[in-house]
Coordinates of C-alpha atoms and ligand atoms in Angstrom, one line a residue:
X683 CA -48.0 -90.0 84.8
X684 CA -45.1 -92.3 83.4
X685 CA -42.4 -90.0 82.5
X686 CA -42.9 -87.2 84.9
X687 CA -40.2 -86.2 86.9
X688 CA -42.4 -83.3 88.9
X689 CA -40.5 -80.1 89.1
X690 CA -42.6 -78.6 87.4
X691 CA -44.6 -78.8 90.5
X692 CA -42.7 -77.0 92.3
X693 CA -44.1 -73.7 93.6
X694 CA -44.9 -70.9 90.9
X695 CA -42.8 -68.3 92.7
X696 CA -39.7 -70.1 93.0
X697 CA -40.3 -71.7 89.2
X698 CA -40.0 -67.6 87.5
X699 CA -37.0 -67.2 90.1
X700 CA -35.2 -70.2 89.9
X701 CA -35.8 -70.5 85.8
X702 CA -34.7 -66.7 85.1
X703 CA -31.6 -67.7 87.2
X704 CA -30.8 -70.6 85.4
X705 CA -32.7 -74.0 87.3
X706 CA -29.9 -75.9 88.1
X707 CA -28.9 -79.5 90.5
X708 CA -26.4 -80.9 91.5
X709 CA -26.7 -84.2 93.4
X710 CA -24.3 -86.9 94.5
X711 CA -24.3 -90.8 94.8
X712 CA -22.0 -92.4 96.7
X713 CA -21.4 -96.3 98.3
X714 CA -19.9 -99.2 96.9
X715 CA -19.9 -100.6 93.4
X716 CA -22.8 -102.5 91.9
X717 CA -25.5 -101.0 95.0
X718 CA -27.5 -99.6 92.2
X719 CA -26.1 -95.8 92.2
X720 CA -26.3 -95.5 88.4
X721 CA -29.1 -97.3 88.0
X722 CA -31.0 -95.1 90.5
X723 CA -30.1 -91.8 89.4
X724 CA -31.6 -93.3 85.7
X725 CA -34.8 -94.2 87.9
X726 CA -34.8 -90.8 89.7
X727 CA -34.8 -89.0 86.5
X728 CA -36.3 -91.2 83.8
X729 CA -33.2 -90.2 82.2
X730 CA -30.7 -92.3 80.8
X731 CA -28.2 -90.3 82.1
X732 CA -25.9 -93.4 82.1
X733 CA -26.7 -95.2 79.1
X734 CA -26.2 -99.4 79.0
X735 CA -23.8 -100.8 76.9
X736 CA -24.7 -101.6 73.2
X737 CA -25.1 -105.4 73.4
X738 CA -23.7 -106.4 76.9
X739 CA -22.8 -109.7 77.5
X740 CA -25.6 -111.3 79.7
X741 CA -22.8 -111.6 82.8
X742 CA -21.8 -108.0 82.4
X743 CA -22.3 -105.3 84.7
X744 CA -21.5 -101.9 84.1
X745 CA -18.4 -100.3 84.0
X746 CA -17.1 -99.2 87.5
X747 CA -16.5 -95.9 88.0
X748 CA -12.9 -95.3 89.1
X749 CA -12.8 -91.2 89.3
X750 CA -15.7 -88.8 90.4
X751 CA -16.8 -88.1 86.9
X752 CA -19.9 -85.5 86.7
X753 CA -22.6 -85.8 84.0
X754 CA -25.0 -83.3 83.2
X755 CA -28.4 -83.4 81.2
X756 CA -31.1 -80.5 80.5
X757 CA -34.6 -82.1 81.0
X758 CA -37.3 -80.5 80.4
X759 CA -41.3 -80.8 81.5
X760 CA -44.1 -78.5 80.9
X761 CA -41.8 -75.8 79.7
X762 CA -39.6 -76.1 82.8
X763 CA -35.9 -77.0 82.4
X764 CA -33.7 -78.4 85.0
X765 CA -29.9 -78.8 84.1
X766 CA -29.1 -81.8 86.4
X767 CA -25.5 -82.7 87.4
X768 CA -24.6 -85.7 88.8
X769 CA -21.7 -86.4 90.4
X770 CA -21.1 -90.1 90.7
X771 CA -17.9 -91.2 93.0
X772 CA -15.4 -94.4 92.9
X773 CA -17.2 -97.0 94.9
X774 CA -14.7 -97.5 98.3
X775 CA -14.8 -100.8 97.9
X776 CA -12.3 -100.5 94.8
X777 CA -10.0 -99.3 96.6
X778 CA -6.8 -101.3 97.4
X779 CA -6.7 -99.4 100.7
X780 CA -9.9 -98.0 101.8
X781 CA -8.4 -95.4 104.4
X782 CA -8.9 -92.4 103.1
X783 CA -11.4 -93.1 100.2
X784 CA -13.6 -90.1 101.7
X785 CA -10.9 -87.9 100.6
X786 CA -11.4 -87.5 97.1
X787 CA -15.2 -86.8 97.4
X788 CA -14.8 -84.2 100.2
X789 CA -12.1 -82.5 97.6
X790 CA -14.9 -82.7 95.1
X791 CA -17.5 -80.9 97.5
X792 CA -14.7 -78.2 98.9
X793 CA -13.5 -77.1 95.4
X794 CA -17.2 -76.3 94.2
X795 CA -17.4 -74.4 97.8
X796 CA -14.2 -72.5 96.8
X797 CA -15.2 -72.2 93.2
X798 CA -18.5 -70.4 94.5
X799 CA -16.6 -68.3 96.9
X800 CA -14.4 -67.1 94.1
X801 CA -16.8 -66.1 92.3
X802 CA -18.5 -64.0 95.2
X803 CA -14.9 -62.6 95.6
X804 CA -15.3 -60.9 92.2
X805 CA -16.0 -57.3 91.2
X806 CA -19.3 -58.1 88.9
X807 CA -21.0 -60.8 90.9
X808 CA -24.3 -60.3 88.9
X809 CA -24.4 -64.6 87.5
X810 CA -22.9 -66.7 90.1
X811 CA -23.1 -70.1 88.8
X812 CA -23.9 -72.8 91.8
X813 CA -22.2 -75.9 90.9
X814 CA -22.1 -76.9 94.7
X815 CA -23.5 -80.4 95.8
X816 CA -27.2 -79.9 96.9
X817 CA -27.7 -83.2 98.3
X818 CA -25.3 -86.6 98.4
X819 CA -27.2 -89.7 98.1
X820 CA -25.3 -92.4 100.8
X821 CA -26.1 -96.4 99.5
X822 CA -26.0 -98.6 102.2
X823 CA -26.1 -102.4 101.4
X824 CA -28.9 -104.1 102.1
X825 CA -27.0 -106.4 104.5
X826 CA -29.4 -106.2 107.2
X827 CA -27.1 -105.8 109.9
X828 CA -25.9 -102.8 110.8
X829 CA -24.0 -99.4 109.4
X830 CA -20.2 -100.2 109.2
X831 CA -17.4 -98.6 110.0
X832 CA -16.3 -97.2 106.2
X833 CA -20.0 -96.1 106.3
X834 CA -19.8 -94.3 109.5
X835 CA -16.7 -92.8 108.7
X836 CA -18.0 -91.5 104.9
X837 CA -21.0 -90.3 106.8
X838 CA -18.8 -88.1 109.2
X839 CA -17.0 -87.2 107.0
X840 CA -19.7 -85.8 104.6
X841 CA -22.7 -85.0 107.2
X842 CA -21.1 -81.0 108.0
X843 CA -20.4 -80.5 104.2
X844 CA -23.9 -81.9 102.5
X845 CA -27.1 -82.5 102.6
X846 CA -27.1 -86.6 103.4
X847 CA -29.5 -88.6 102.6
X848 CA -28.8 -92.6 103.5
X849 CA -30.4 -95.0 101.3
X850 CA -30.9 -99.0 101.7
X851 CA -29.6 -100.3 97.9
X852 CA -31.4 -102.6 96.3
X853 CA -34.1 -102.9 99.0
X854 CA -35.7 -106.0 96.3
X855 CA -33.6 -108.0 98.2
X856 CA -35.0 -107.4 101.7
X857 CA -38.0 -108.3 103.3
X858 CA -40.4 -105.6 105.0
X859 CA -39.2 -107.2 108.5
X860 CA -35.8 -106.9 107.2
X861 CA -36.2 -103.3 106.0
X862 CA -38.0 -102.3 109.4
X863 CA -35.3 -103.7 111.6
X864 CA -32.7 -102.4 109.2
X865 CA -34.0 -98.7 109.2
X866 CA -33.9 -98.8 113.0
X867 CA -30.8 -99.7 113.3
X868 CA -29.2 -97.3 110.9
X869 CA -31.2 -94.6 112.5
X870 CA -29.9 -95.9 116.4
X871 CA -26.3 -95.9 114.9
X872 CA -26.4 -92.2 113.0
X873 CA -27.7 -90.7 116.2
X874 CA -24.9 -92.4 117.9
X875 CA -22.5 -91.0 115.9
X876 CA -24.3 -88.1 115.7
X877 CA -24.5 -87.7 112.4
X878 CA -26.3 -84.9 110.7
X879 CA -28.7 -86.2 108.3
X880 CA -30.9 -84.2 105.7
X881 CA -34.7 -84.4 107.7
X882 CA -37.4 -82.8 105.4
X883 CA -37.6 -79.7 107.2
X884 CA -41.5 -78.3 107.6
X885 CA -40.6 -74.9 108.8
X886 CA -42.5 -72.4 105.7
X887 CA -45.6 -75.1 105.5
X888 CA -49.1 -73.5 106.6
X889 CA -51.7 -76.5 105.3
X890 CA -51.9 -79.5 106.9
X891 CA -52.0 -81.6 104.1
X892 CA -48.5 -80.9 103.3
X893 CA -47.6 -81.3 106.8
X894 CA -48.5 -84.8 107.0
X895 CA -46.9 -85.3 103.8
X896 CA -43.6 -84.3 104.9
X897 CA -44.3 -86.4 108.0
X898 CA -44.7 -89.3 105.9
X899 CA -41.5 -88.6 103.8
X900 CA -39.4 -88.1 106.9
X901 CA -40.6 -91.4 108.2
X902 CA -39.6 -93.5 105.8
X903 CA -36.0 -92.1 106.2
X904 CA -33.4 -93.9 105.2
X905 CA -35.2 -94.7 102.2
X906 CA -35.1 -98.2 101.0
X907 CA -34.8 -97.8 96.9
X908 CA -35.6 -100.1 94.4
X909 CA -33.9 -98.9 90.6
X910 CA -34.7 -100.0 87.0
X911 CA -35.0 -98.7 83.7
X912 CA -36.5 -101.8 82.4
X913 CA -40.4 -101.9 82.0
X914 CA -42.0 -105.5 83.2
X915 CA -45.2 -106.6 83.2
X916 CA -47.3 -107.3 86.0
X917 CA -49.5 -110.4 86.6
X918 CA -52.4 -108.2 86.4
X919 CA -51.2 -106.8 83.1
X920 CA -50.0 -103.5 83.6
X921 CA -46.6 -102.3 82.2
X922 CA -44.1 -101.1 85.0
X923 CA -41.0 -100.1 85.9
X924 CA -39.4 -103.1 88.1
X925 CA -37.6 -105.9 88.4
X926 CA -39.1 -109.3 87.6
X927 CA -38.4 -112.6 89.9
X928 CA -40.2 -115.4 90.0
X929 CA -42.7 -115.1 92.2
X930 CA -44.1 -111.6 90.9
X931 CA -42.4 -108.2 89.8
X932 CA -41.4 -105.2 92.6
X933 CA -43.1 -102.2 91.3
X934 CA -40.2 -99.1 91.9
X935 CA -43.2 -96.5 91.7
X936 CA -45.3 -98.4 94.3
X937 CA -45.0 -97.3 97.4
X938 CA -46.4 -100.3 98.7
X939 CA -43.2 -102.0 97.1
X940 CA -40.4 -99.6 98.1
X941 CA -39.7 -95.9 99.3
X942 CA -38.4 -94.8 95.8
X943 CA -41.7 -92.3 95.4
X944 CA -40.8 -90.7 98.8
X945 CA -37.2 -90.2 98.1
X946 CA -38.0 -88.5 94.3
X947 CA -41.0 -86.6 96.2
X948 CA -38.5 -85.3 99.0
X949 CA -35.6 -84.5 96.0
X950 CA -37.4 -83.3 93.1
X951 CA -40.8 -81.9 94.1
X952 CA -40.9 -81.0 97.9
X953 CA -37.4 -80.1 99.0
X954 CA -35.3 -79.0 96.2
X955 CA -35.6 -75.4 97.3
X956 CA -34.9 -76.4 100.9
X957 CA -31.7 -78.7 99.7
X958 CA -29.8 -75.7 97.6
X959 CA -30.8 -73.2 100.6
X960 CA -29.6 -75.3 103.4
X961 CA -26.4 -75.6 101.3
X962 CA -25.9 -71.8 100.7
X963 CA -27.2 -70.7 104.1
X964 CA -25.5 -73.4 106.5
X965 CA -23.3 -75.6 104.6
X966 CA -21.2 -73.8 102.3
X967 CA -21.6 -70.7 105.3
X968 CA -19.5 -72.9 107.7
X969 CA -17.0 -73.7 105.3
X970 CA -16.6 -70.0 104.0
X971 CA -16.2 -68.7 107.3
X972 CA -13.9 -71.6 108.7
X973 CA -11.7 -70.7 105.3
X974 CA -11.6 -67.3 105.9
X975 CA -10.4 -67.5 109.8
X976 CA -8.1 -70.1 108.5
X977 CA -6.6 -67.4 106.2
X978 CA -6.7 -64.9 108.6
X979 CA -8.9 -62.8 107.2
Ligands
LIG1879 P1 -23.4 -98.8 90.6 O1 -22.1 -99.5 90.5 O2 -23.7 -98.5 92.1 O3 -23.6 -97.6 89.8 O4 -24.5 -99.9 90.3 P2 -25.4 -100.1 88.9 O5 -26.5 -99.1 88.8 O6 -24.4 -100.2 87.8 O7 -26.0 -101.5 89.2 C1 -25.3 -102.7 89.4 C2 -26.2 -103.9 89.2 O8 -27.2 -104.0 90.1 C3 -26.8 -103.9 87.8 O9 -26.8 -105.3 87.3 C4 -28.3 -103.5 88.1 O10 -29.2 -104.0 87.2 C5 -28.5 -104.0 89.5 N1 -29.4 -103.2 90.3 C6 -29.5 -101.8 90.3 N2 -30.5 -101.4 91.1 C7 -31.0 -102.5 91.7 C8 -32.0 -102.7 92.6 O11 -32.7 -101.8 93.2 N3 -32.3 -104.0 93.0 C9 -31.6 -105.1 92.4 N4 -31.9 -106.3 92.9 N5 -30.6 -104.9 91.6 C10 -30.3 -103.7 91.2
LIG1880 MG1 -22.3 -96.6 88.5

């Protein structure tokens, strides 16, 4: 099982659909530097889609990313191939002035909108390429606490425009009490705020089977996550990936350890289809018709 992603799991029909279209995703991490976005998105796709430094100084953390930079990568599995985008943005916490750090990333999400609807505004529309977001990953620090207000304000700012899905960072540094409390609490203060988050929607599922799945997944929303791209070795000698401390190594693909499993079964094998149709069919549709009264049209 190491080294499977799992779309090729995904149901036969939508596989011959999707892979004469061209199978394509395009996610998006955001949240402050040095929560683990990179790291994460290596994790979520056993991909080193950001590779470490040569030799890095022990101290040294990665680069920070200053501009939303996209990176692409065509991974393949039982004849299946996904071209995956990520779109990774500044951490906020860069900025000199955190006012109006949103903007840049809602700029980012509006100009693949209007790229799309360009391209429906052609003459030959036979290949529309969909470079739109089909699902932003939010990081929330594992402070235990509560959501702030940059966080709130991201989160309104995104929630009408993507498909958000909040995340506790580096959950490794939690403790299940801590995480429980936590997740109640960011859940009280997105309803608040009514926030729209991404919920695992159930609506074409006939067996129930997969209908307690989903339950499961949508429980354990907002994920806590645990990233690494380092294999360790566990006490009982197996070779994992996880991070090693002291007192015993936090297994990422545990689910007994962390909610990493349940976010990549949600992404990648249950909901993909459900993320890039919510996006076409209510997301981008909201912004294409508030464009086109804007203009007038
Ligand atoms: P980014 O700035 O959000 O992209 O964060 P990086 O992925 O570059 O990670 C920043 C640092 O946090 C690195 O030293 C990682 O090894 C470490 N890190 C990443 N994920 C985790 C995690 O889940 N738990 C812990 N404890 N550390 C992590
Ligand atoms: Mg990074």
């Amino acid at each position: 099982m190491r080294g499977f992603v799992g779309f090729a799991n995904l149901p036969n029909q939508w596989h011959r659909r999707s892979v004469r279209k061209g199978f394509n995703f395009t996610a998006m991490v955001v949240g402050e530097s040095g929560l683990g976005k990179s790291t994460l998105v290596n994790t979520l796709f056993n991909h080193k889609l950001y590779p470490k430094k040569e030799v890095p100084a022990p101290h040294m953390e990665r680069p920070k990313t200053v501009a939303i930079e996209s990176i692409s990568a065509d991974i393949e599995e039982n004849g299946v191939r996904l071209k995956l985008t990520v779109v990774d943005t500044p951490g906020f916490a860069d900025f000199v002035n955190n006012d109006e750090s949103w903007k840049p990333i809602v700029d980012n999400i509006e100009s693949r909108f209007d790229a799309y609807l360009e391209q429906e505004n052609r003459v030959n529309r036979a290949k529309l390429t969909d470079n739109r977001v089909h699902a932003c990953l939010y990081f929330i620090q594992p402070s235990g606490h509560a959501l702030r207000p940059i966080d709130i304000e991201f989160m309104r700012r995104l929630h009408q425009k993507v498909n958000l899905i909040p995340v506790i960072a580096k959950s490794d540094t939690m403790t299940d009490e801590e995480i429980h409390l936590f997740k109640q609490r960011i859940l009280a203060d997105i309803a608040h705020h009514n926030i729209q988050i991404f919920y695992a929607p159930s609506y074409d599922v006939e067996d129930d089977e997969t209908l307690a799945e989903n339950e499961e997944i949508v429980r354990k929303i907002p994920f806590a996550v645990v990233g690494s791209d380092q294999q360790v070795d566990t006490i009982d000698g197996r070779r994992v990936r996880g991070r090693a401390y002291p007192w015993g190594v936090i297994e990422v693909d545990n689910e007994e350890h962390c909610d990493f499993v349940k976010l990549r079964q949600m992404l990648i094998r249950s909901h993909m289809e459900e993320l890039k149709e919510h996006t076409h069919n209510v997301l981008y549709e909201k912004y294409r018709s508030e464009k086109l009264v804007a203009m007038g049209v």
